[in-house]
Amino acid sequence: MAFFRGLSHDEIAESCGLPLGTVKSHIRRALQSMQHLLTADFGEVDRTDD
């Protein structure tokens, strides 16, 4: 919802009836999962350019 609809964390929490902290945790875990999958396919990510 944040990525495809551009909703804020607050908007997602309200529309789903979830606490804000839960929404933030879900988003964080999803991003970590994506990072893990990408690094498994392409090797370690170089963070020196951040």
Short mmCIF file of C-alpha atoms in Angstrom, two decimals:
data_model
loop_
_atom_site.label_atom_id
_atom_site.label_comp_id
_atom_site.label_asym_id
_atom_site.label_seq_id
_atom_site.Cartn_x
_atom_site.Cartn_y
_atom_site.Cartn_z
CA MET A 1 0.00 0.00 0.00
CA ALA A 2 2.88 2.33 0.74
CA PHE A 3 4.64 1.49 -2.52
CA PHE A 4 1.75 1.00 -4.92
CA ARG A 5 -0.72 3.54 -3.54
CA GLY A 6 1.70 5.99 -1.97
CA LEU A 7 0.00 5.79 1.43
CA SER A 8 1.75 6.92 4.59
CA HIS A 9 2.24 4.56 7.50
CA ASP A 10 -0.55 6.35 9.36
CA GLU A 11 -2.93 5.96 6.43
CA ILE A 12 -2.16 2.26 6.12
CA ALA A 13 -2.71 1.71 9.84
CA GLU A 14 -6.05 3.49 9.72
CA SER A 15 -7.31 1.73 6.61
CA CYS A 16 -6.29 -1.73 7.88
CA GLY A 17 -7.33 -1.17 11.48
CA LEU A 18 -3.84 -1.98 12.76
CA PRO A 19 -1.62 -0.18 15.26
CA LEU A 20 0.96 2.12 13.68
CA GLY A 21 3.85 0.15 15.20
CA THR A 22 2.56 -3.05 13.63
CA VAL A 23 2.39 -1.45 10.20
CA LYS A 24 5.93 -0.11 10.56
CA SER A 25 7.18 -3.54 11.68
CA HIS A 26 5.51 -5.27 8.74
CA ILE A 27 7.04 -2.81 6.28
CA ARG A 28 10.48 -3.15 7.86
CA ARG A 29 10.34 -6.96 7.74
CA ALA A 30 9.19 -6.88 4.11
CA LEU A 31 12.09 -4.60 3.14
CA GLN A 32 14.55 -6.85 4.98
CA SER A 33 13.14 -9.89 3.17
CA MET A 34 13.52 -8.18 -0.20
CA GLN A 35 17.09 -7.19 0.65
CA HIS A 36 17.90 -10.76 1.66
CA LEU A 37 16.46 -12.13 -1.58
CA LEU A 38 18.32 -9.62 -3.71
CA THR A 39 21.65 -10.15 -1.99
CA ALA A 40 21.21 -13.93 -2.30
CA ASP A 41 20.86 -13.52 -6.07
CA PHE A 42 23.39 -10.78 -6.71
CA GLY A 43 25.90 -10.99 -3.89
CA GLU A 44 26.54 -8.54 -1.10
CA VAL A 45 25.24 -5.00 -1.61
CA ASP A 46 27.90 -2.28 -1.58
CA ARG A 47 26.67 0.32 0.91
CA THR A 48 29.58 2.75 0.42
CA ASP A 49 27.62 4.71 -2.21
CA ASP A 50 24.66 5.48 0.10
#
